[in-house]
């Protein structure tokens, strides 16, 4: 029951409904503590860390991540340790400590390859490349995005595919190739729209799109820049359509 509550909370988190997510996580914590279920408790702590990170409460998120990591280290669960290393890396990224984030994701990438954890390998490649873009290591970033995208496609993971493609788009934007960035972002938006169409209710659709709206903002900003360079190609109308 606690695991079902934890996973339901995670689904609400992915849909952008943080209040419902928190309710489910709190119910799950009570059961795991009553049953002295350390694995279950660490899993909820990890998801709470993700939720708090999404809400911008970075210090509290770090606390939950470290609590979860300590439990998994005590239990000797390398796969979950790997996931926590990745999450702490992304939290350092949000704190703009890109060098420290890169360190965590390199460590996570090494372990994921040792354990042959393909999903985590693709995730670490994505996060590592995101760090490298902000460190100005564009060639290394693009190489890691391409490798990660190939793995994500082999896993048929639309979530990883769109996030990796969006990273590639940002790299091209920073290199000044706005046309390529727009093209890739358009691919991203088609994938996100396909994911949105699998949701049942209008409420779920809107909360999901609200959490991914930055992709739309990016492509609109890019089209505005292209329109300023050349006002004859209809970039303004395309921006309005987005």
PDB file of C-alpha atoms in Angstrom:
ATOM      1  CA  UNK A   1       0.000   0.000   0.000  1.00  0.00           C
ATOM      2  CA  UNK A   2       2.783   2.433   0.880  1.00  0.00           C
ATOM      3  CA  UNK A   3       4.530   1.754  -2.446  1.00  0.00           C
ATOM      4  CA  UNK A   4       1.253   2.275  -4.337  1.00  0.00           C
ATOM      5  CA  UNK A   5       0.758   5.591  -2.503  1.00  0.00           C
ATOM      6  CA  UNK A   6       4.344   6.640  -3.254  1.00  0.00           C
ATOM      7  CA  UNK A   7       3.993   5.842  -6.964  1.00  0.00           C
ATOM      8  CA  UNK A   8       0.597   7.602  -7.140  1.00  0.00           C
ATOM      9  CA  UNK A   9       2.215  10.638  -5.522  1.00  0.00           C
ATOM     10  CA  UNK A  10       4.959  10.522  -8.153  1.00  0.00           C
ATOM     11  CA  UNK A  11       2.372  10.472 -10.962  1.00  0.00           C
ATOM     12  CA  UNK A  12       0.664  13.552  -9.452  1.00  0.00           C
ATOM     13  CA  UNK A  13       4.126  15.165  -9.223  1.00  0.00           C
ATOM     14  CA  UNK A  14       4.760  14.502 -12.953  1.00  0.00           C
ATOM     15  CA  UNK A  15       1.326  15.972 -13.724  1.00  0.00           C
ATOM     16  CA  UNK A  16       2.287  19.132 -11.807  1.00  0.00           C
ATOM     17  CA  UNK A  17      -0.269  18.657  -8.993  1.00  0.00           C
ATOM     18  CA  UNK A  18       2.051  19.116  -5.990  1.00  0.00           C
ATOM     19  CA  UNK A  19      -0.702  19.260  -3.345  1.00  0.00           C
ATOM     20  CA  UNK A  20      -2.103  15.837  -4.245  1.00  0.00           C
ATOM     21  CA  UNK A  21       1.448  14.484  -4.539  1.00  0.00           C
ATOM     22  CA  UNK A  22       2.285  15.686  -1.019  1.00  0.00           C
ATOM     23  CA  UNK A  23      -0.868  14.078   0.425  1.00  0.00           C
ATOM     24  CA  UNK A  24       0.094  10.688  -1.044  1.00  0.00           C
ATOM     25  CA  UNK A  25       3.739  10.971   0.092  1.00  0.00           C
ATOM     26  CA  UNK A  26       2.681  11.815   3.659  1.00  0.00           C
ATOM     27  CA  UNK A  27       0.347   8.797   3.764  1.00  0.00           C
ATOM     28  CA  UNK A  28       3.161   6.574   2.470  1.00  0.00           C
ATOM     29  CA  UNK A  29       5.663   7.912   5.050  1.00  0.00           C
ATOM     30  CA  UNK A  30       3.317   7.074   7.929  1.00  0.00           C
ATOM     31  CA  UNK A  31       2.971   3.455   6.758  1.00  0.00           C
ATOM     32  CA  UNK A  32       6.694   2.950   6.066  1.00  0.00           C
ATOM     33  CA  UNK A  33       7.603   4.279   9.513  1.00  0.00           C
ATOM     34  CA  UNK A  34       4.940   2.128  11.218  1.00  0.00           C
ATOM     35  CA  UNK A  35       6.265  -0.953   9.396  1.00  0.00           C
ATOM     36  CA  UNK A  36       9.960   0.018   9.801  1.00  0.00           C
ATOM     37  CA  UNK A  37      10.263  -0.275   5.999  1.00  0.00           C
ATOM     38  CA  UNK A  38      13.562   1.473   5.262  1.00  0.00           C
ATOM     39  CA  UNK A  39      13.497   0.838   1.494  1.00  0.00           C
ATOM     40  CA  UNK A  40       9.996   2.264   1.251  1.00  0.00           C
ATOM     41  CA  UNK A  41      10.873   5.278   3.398  1.00  0.00           C
ATOM     42  CA  UNK A  42      13.959   6.087   1.304  1.00  0.00           C
ATOM     43  CA  UNK A  43      11.820   5.892  -1.861  1.00  0.00           C
ATOM     44  CA  UNK A  44       9.336   8.415  -0.495  1.00  0.00           C
ATOM     45  CA  UNK A  45      12.151  10.693   0.696  1.00  0.00           C
ATOM     46  CA  UNK A  46      13.611  10.650  -2.817  1.00  0.00           C
ATOM     47  CA  UNK A  47      10.275  11.622  -4.390  1.00  0.00           C
ATOM     48  CA  UNK A  48       9.748  14.334  -1.770  1.00  0.00           C
ATOM     49  CA  UNK A  49      13.180  15.680  -2.689  1.00  0.00           C
ATOM     50  CA  UNK A  50      12.133  15.826  -6.351  1.00  0.00           C
ATOM     51  CA  UNK A  51       8.895  17.610  -5.425  1.00  0.00           C
ATOM     52  CA  UNK A  52      10.667  20.177  -3.222  1.00  0.00           C
ATOM     53  CA  UNK A  53      13.286  20.755  -5.917  1.00  0.00           C
ATOM     54  CA  UNK A  54      10.503  21.422  -8.446  1.00  0.00           C
ATOM     55  CA  UNK A  55       8.963  23.873  -5.973  1.00  0.00           C
ATOM     56  CA  UNK A  56      12.284  25.739  -5.605  1.00  0.00           C
ATOM     57  CA  UNK A  57      12.862  24.678  -1.983  1.00  0.00           C
ATOM     58  CA  UNK A  58      16.417  23.541  -2.675  1.00  0.00           C
ATOM     59  CA  UNK A  59      17.781  23.341   0.889  1.00  0.00           C
ATOM     60  CA  UNK A  60      14.916  21.108   2.055  1.00  0.00           C
ATOM     61  CA  UNK A  61      15.198  19.005  -1.124  1.00  0.00           C
ATOM     62  CA  UNK A  62      18.908  18.399  -0.412  1.00  0.00           C
ATOM     63  CA  UNK A  63      18.010  17.268   3.110  1.00  0.00           C
ATOM     64  CA  UNK A  64      15.561  14.640   1.813  1.00  0.00           C
ATOM     65  CA  UNK A  65      17.963  13.468  -0.921  1.00  0.00           C
ATOM     66  CA  UNK A  66      20.769  12.996   1.610  1.00  0.00           C
ATOM     67  CA  UNK A  67      18.452  11.129   3.999  1.00  0.00           C
ATOM     68  CA  UNK A  68      17.429   8.786   1.178  1.00  0.00           C
ATOM     69  CA  UNK A  69      21.038   8.333   0.016  1.00  0.00           C
ATOM     70  CA  UNK A  70      22.170   7.438   3.563  1.00  0.00           C
ATOM     71  CA  UNK A  71      19.466   4.761   3.836  1.00  0.00           C
ATOM     72  CA  UNK A  72      20.305   3.230   0.436  1.00  0.00           C
ATOM     73  CA  UNK A  73      24.026   3.184   1.300  1.00  0.00           C
ATOM     74  CA  UNK A  74      23.176   1.421   4.564  1.00  0.00           C
ATOM     75  CA  UNK A  75      21.048  -1.124   2.644  1.00  0.00           C
ATOM     76  CA  UNK A  76      23.702  -1.569  -0.081  1.00  0.00           C
ATOM     77  CA  UNK A  77      21.247  -0.696  -2.890  1.00  0.00           C
ATOM     78  CA  UNK A  78      23.578   0.536  -5.657  1.00  0.00           C
ATOM     79  CA  UNK A  79      20.843   1.141  -8.230  1.00  0.00           C
ATOM     80  CA  UNK A  80      18.969   3.525  -5.942  1.00  0.00           C
ATOM     81  CA  UNK A  81      22.239   5.148  -4.842  1.00  0.00           C
ATOM     82  CA  UNK A  82      22.812   5.827  -8.530  1.00  0.00           C
ATOM     83  CA  UNK A  83      19.428   7.543  -8.880  1.00  0.00           C
ATOM     84  CA  UNK A  84      20.117   9.705  -5.812  1.00  0.00           C
ATOM     85  CA  UNK A  85      23.541  10.762  -7.143  1.00  0.00           C
ATOM     86  CA  UNK A  86      21.772  11.947 -10.312  1.00  0.00           C
ATOM     87  CA  UNK A  87      19.127  13.842  -8.352  1.00  0.00           C
ATOM     88  CA  UNK A  88      21.715  15.568  -6.143  1.00  0.00           C
ATOM     89  CA  UNK A  89      23.572  16.470  -9.335  1.00  0.00           C
ATOM     90  CA  UNK A  90      20.475  18.125 -10.832  1.00  0.00           C
ATOM     91  CA  UNK A  91      19.905  19.977  -7.567  1.00  0.00           C
ATOM     92  CA  UNK A  92      23.439  21.403  -7.755  1.00  0.00           C
ATOM     93  CA  UNK A  93      22.623  22.377 -11.355  1.00  0.00           C
ATOM     94  CA  UNK A  94      19.554  24.297 -10.116  1.00  0.00           C
ATOM     95  CA  UNK A  95      21.814  25.964  -7.528  1.00  0.00           C
ATOM     96  CA  UNK A  96      24.031  27.019 -10.493  1.00  0.00           C
ATOM     97  CA  UNK A  97      27.007  25.015  -9.209  1.00  0.00           C
ATOM     98  CA  UNK A  98      27.587  23.439 -12.639  1.00  0.00           C
ATOM     99  CA  UNK A  99      31.068  22.076 -11.860  1.00  0.00           C
ATOM    100  CA  UNK A 100      29.787  20.182  -8.798  1.00  0.00           C
ATOM    101  CA  UNK A 101      26.763  18.948 -10.757  1.00  0.00           C
ATOM    102  CA  UNK A 102      29.097  17.693 -13.501  1.00  0.00           C
ATOM    103  CA  UNK A 103      31.113  15.805 -10.867  1.00  0.00           C
ATOM    104  CA  UNK A 104      27.990  13.999  -9.568  1.00  0.00           C
ATOM    105  CA  UNK A 105      26.772  13.120 -13.065  1.00  0.00           C
ATOM    106  CA  UNK A 106      30.167  11.803 -14.171  1.00  0.00           C
ATOM    107  CA  UNK A 107      30.181   9.561 -11.093  1.00  0.00           C
ATOM    108  CA  UNK A 108      26.606   8.468 -11.841  1.00  0.00           C
ATOM    109  CA  UNK A 109      27.467   7.770 -15.492  1.00  0.00           C
ATOM    110  CA  UNK A 110      30.407   5.558 -14.483  1.00  0.00           C
ATOM    111  CA  UNK A 111      28.272   3.512 -12.041  1.00  0.00           C
ATOM    112  CA  UNK A 112      25.339   3.207 -14.495  1.00  0.00           C
ATOM    113  CA  UNK A 113      27.687   1.719 -17.094  1.00  0.00           C
ATOM    114  CA  UNK A 114      29.205  -0.670 -14.556  1.00  0.00           C
ATOM    115  CA  UNK A 115      25.701  -1.857 -13.578  1.00  0.00           C
ATOM    116  CA  UNK A 116      24.465  -1.818 -17.218  1.00  0.00           C
ATOM    117  CA  UNK A 117      21.541   0.429 -16.171  1.00  0.00           C
ATOM    118  CA  UNK A 118      20.600   1.867 -19.560  1.00  0.00           C
ATOM    119  CA  UNK A 119      17.839   4.202 -18.386  1.00  0.00           C
ATOM    120  CA  UNK A 120      20.136   5.744 -15.776  1.00  0.00           C
ATOM    121  CA  UNK A 121      22.984   5.917 -18.304  1.00  0.00           C
ATOM    122  CA  UNK A 122      20.788   7.969 -20.662  1.00  0.00           C
ATOM    123  CA  UNK A 123      19.597  10.156 -17.763  1.00  0.00           C
ATOM    124  CA  UNK A 124      23.156  10.827 -16.596  1.00  0.00           C
ATOM    125  CA  UNK A 125      24.286  11.621 -20.152  1.00  0.00           C
ATOM    126  CA  UNK A 126      21.418  14.120 -20.457  1.00  0.00           C
ATOM    127  CA  UNK A 127      22.198  15.779 -17.122  1.00  0.00           C
ATOM    128  CA  UNK A 128      25.942  15.754 -17.748  1.00  0.00           C
ATOM    129  CA  UNK A 129      25.446  17.443 -21.129  1.00  0.00           C
ATOM    130  CA  UNK A 130      23.142  20.051 -19.535  1.00  0.00           C
ATOM    131  CA  UNK A 131      25.940  20.921 -17.085  1.00  0.00           C
ATOM    132  CA  UNK A 132      28.525  21.090 -19.866  1.00  0.00           C
ATOM    133  CA  UNK A 133      26.415  23.531 -21.898  1.00  0.00           C
ATOM    134  CA  UNK A 134      26.517  25.975 -18.970  1.00  0.00           C
ATOM    135  CA  UNK A 135      30.254  25.358 -18.542  1.00  0.00           C
ATOM    136  CA  UNK A 136      30.760  26.273 -22.218  1.00  0.00           C
ATOM    137  CA  UNK A 137      31.835  22.739 -23.199  1.00  0.00           C
ATOM    138  CA  UNK A 138      29.546  22.652 -26.235  1.00  0.00           C
ATOM    139  CA  UNK A 139      31.280  19.860 -28.191  1.00  0.00           C
ATOM    140  CA  UNK A 140      31.365  17.521 -25.185  1.00  0.00           C
ATOM    141  CA  UNK A 141      27.744  18.359 -24.412  1.00  0.00           C
ATOM    142  CA  UNK A 142      26.565  17.625 -27.968  1.00  0.00           C
ATOM    143  CA  UNK A 143      28.447  14.314 -28.005  1.00  0.00           C
ATOM    144  CA  UNK A 144      26.777  13.277 -24.725  1.00  0.00           C
ATOM    145  CA  UNK A 145      23.331  14.397 -25.937  1.00  0.00           C
ATOM    146  CA  UNK A 146      23.707  12.312 -29.118  1.00  0.00           C
ATOM    147  CA  UNK A 147      24.808   9.191 -27.182  1.00  0.00           C
ATOM    148  CA  UNK A 148      22.006   9.706 -24.647  1.00  0.00           C
ATOM    149  CA  UNK A 149      19.420  10.215 -27.397  1.00  0.00           C
ATOM    150  CA  UNK A 150      20.423   6.929 -29.073  1.00  0.00           C
ATOM    151  CA  UNK A 151      19.911   5.068 -25.776  1.00  0.00           C
ATOM    152  CA  UNK A 152      16.608   6.882 -25.083  1.00  0.00           C
ATOM    153  CA  UNK A 153      15.339   5.908 -28.555  1.00  0.00           C
ATOM    154  CA  UNK A 154      16.360   2.274 -28.000  1.00  0.00           C
ATOM    155  CA  UNK A 155      14.387   2.366 -24.700  1.00  0.00           C
ATOM    156  CA  UNK A 156      11.427   4.061 -26.466  1.00  0.00           C
ATOM    157  CA  UNK A 157      11.318   6.684 -23.687  1.00  0.00           C
ATOM    158  CA  UNK A 158       9.503   9.819 -24.952  1.00  0.00           C
ATOM    159  CA  UNK A 159      10.297  11.683 -21.727  1.00  0.00           C
ATOM    160  CA  UNK A 160      14.062  11.193 -22.144  1.00  0.00           C
ATOM    161  CA  UNK A 161      13.882  11.752 -25.922  1.00  0.00           C
ATOM    162  CA  UNK A 162      12.221  15.174 -25.666  1.00  0.00           C
ATOM    163  CA  UNK A 163      14.445  16.364 -22.813  1.00  0.00           C
ATOM    164  CA  UNK A 164      17.608  15.331 -24.657  1.00  0.00           C
ATOM    165  CA  UNK A 165      16.388  16.929 -27.898  1.00  0.00           C
ATOM    166  CA  UNK A 166      15.577  20.133 -25.987  1.00  0.00           C
ATOM    167  CA  UNK A 167      19.127  20.143 -24.617  1.00  0.00           C
ATOM    168  CA  UNK A 168      20.513  19.822 -28.128  1.00  0.00           C
ATOM    169  CA  UNK A 169      18.284  22.737 -29.199  1.00  0.00           C
ATOM    170  CA  UNK A 170      19.668  24.918 -26.395  1.00  0.00           C
ATOM    171  CA  UNK A 171      23.238  24.032 -27.428  1.00  0.00           C
ATOM    172  CA  UNK A 172      22.568  25.120 -31.017  1.00  0.00           C
ATOM    173  CA  UNK A 173      20.942  28.317 -29.699  1.00  0.00           C
ATOM    174  CA  UNK A 174      24.025  29.150 -27.615  1.00  0.00           C
ATOM    175  CA  UNK A 175      26.193  28.523 -30.687  1.00  0.00           C
ATOM    176  CA  UNK A 176      24.048  31.037 -32.608  1.00  0.00           C
ATOM    177  CA  UNK A 177      22.271  28.583 -34.936  1.00  0.00           C
ATOM    178  CA  UNK A 178      18.678  29.650 -34.167  1.00  0.00           C
ATOM    179  CA  UNK A 179      17.133  27.889 -37.189  1.00  0.00           C
ATOM    180  CA  UNK A 180      18.479  24.507 -36.011  1.00  0.00           C
ATOM    181  CA  UNK A 181      17.335  25.262 -32.463  1.00  0.00           C
ATOM    182  CA  UNK A 182      13.783  26.059 -33.674  1.00  0.00           C
ATOM    183  CA  UNK A 183      13.704  22.853 -35.757  1.00  0.00           C
ATOM    184  CA  UNK A 184      14.699  20.702 -32.769  1.00  0.00           C
ATOM    185  CA  UNK A 185      12.314  22.505 -30.409  1.00  0.00           C
ATOM    186  CA  UNK A 186       9.493  21.854 -32.867  1.00  0.00           C
ATOM    187  CA  UNK A 187      10.311  18.121 -32.627  1.00  0.00           C
ATOM    188  CA  UNK A 188      10.234  18.444 -28.832  1.00  0.00           C
ATOM    189  CA  UNK A 189       6.800  20.086 -28.861  1.00  0.00           C
ATOM    190  CA  UNK A 190       5.373  17.324 -31.078  1.00  0.00           C
ATOM    191  CA  UNK A 191       6.598  14.684 -28.583  1.00  0.00           C
ATOM    192  CA  UNK A 192       5.169  16.627 -25.613  1.00  0.00           C
ATOM    193  CA  UNK A 193       1.844  17.037 -27.416  1.00  0.00           C
ATOM    194  CA  UNK A 194       1.770  13.265 -28.044  1.00  0.00           C
ATOM    195  CA  UNK A 195       2.366  12.645 -24.326  1.00  0.00           C
ATOM    196  CA  UNK A 196      -0.321  15.171 -23.381  1.00  0.00           C
ATOM    197  CA  UNK A 197      -2.848  13.399 -25.615  1.00  0.00           C
ATOM    198  CA  UNK A 198      -2.455  10.204 -23.556  1.00  0.00           C
ATOM    199  CA  UNK A 199      -3.853  11.981 -20.477  1.00  0.00           C
ATOM    200  CA  UNK A 200      -7.543  11.595 -19.709  1.00  0.00           C
ATOM    201  CA  UNK A 201      -8.800  14.782 -18.057  1.00  0.00           C
ATOM    202  CA  UNK A 202      -8.493  18.443 -19.053  1.00  0.00           C
ATOM    203  CA  UNK A 203      -7.124  19.185 -15.560  1.00  0.00           C
ATOM    204  CA  UNK A 204      -4.308  16.649 -16.019  1.00  0.00           C
ATOM    205  CA  UNK A 205      -3.544  17.981 -19.501  1.00  0.00           C
ATOM    206  CA  UNK A 206      -3.277  21.578 -18.298  1.00  0.00           C
ATOM    207  CA  UNK A 207      -1.142  20.819 -15.234  1.00  0.00           C
ATOM    208  CA  UNK A 208       1.195  18.685 -17.401  1.00  0.00           C
ATOM    209  CA  UNK A 209       1.551  21.420 -20.035  1.00  0.00           C
ATOM    210  CA  UNK A 210       2.075  24.084 -17.363  1.00  0.00           C
ATOM    211  CA  UNK A 211       5.076  22.157 -16.054  1.00  0.00           C
ATOM    212  CA  UNK A 212       6.603  21.886 -19.561  1.00  0.00           C
ATOM    213  CA  UNK A 213       5.732  25.406 -20.775  1.00  0.00           C
ATOM    214  CA  UNK A 214       9.366  26.553 -20.859  1.00  0.00           C
ATOM    215  CA  UNK A 215       9.848  24.687 -24.171  1.00  0.00           C
ATOM    216  CA  UNK A 216       7.162  26.898 -25.729  1.00  0.00           C
ATOM    217  CA  UNK A 217       8.761  29.994 -24.192  1.00  0.00           C
ATOM    218  CA  UNK A 218      12.167  29.026 -25.626  1.00  0.00           C
ATOM    219  CA  UNK A 219      10.922  28.509 -29.170  1.00  0.00           C
ATOM    220  CA  UNK A 220       8.892  31.766 -29.090  1.00  0.00           C
ATOM    221  CA  UNK A 221      11.970  33.706 -27.926  1.00  0.00           C
ATOM    222  CA  UNK A 222      14.070  32.107 -30.668  1.00  0.00           C
ATOM    223  CA  UNK A 223      11.524  32.996 -33.330  1.00  0.00           C
ATOM    224  CA  UNK A 224      11.448  36.590 -32.051  1.00  0.00           C
ATOM    225  CA  UNK A 225      15.221  36.806 -32.496  1.00  0.00           C
ATOM    226  CA  UNK A 226      14.983  35.326 -35.999  1.00  0.00           C
ATOM    227  CA  UNK A 227      12.232  37.825 -36.897  1.00  0.00           C
ATOM    228  CA  UNK A 228      14.461  40.723 -35.784  1.00  0.00           C
ATOM    229  CA  UNK A 229      17.183  39.425 -38.133  1.00  0.00           C
ATOM    230  CA  UNK A 230      14.847  38.835 -41.063  1.00  0.00           C
ATOM    231  CA  UNK A 231      11.272  40.115 -40.995  1.00  0.00           C
ATOM    232  CA  UNK A 232      10.325  38.561 -44.358  1.00  0.00           C
ATOM    233  CA  UNK A 233      10.181  34.871 -43.448  1.00  0.00           C
ATOM    234  CA  UNK A 234       7.057  34.778 -41.260  1.00  0.00           C
ATOM    235  CA  UNK A 235       8.846  33.979 -37.993  1.00  0.00           C
ATOM    236  CA  UNK A 236       6.462  36.363 -36.184  1.00  0.00           C
ATOM    237  CA  UNK A 237       3.390  34.417 -37.381  1.00  0.00           C
ATOM    238  CA  UNK A 238       5.014  31.125 -36.363  1.00  0.00           C
ATOM    239  CA  UNK A 239       5.764  32.575 -32.892  1.00  0.00           C
ATOM    240  CA  UNK A 240       2.128  33.650 -32.586  1.00  0.00           C
ATOM    241  CA  UNK A 241       0.978  30.120 -33.535  1.00  0.00           C
ATOM    242  CA  UNK A 242       3.105  28.643 -30.727  1.00  0.00           C
TER     243      UNK A 242
END
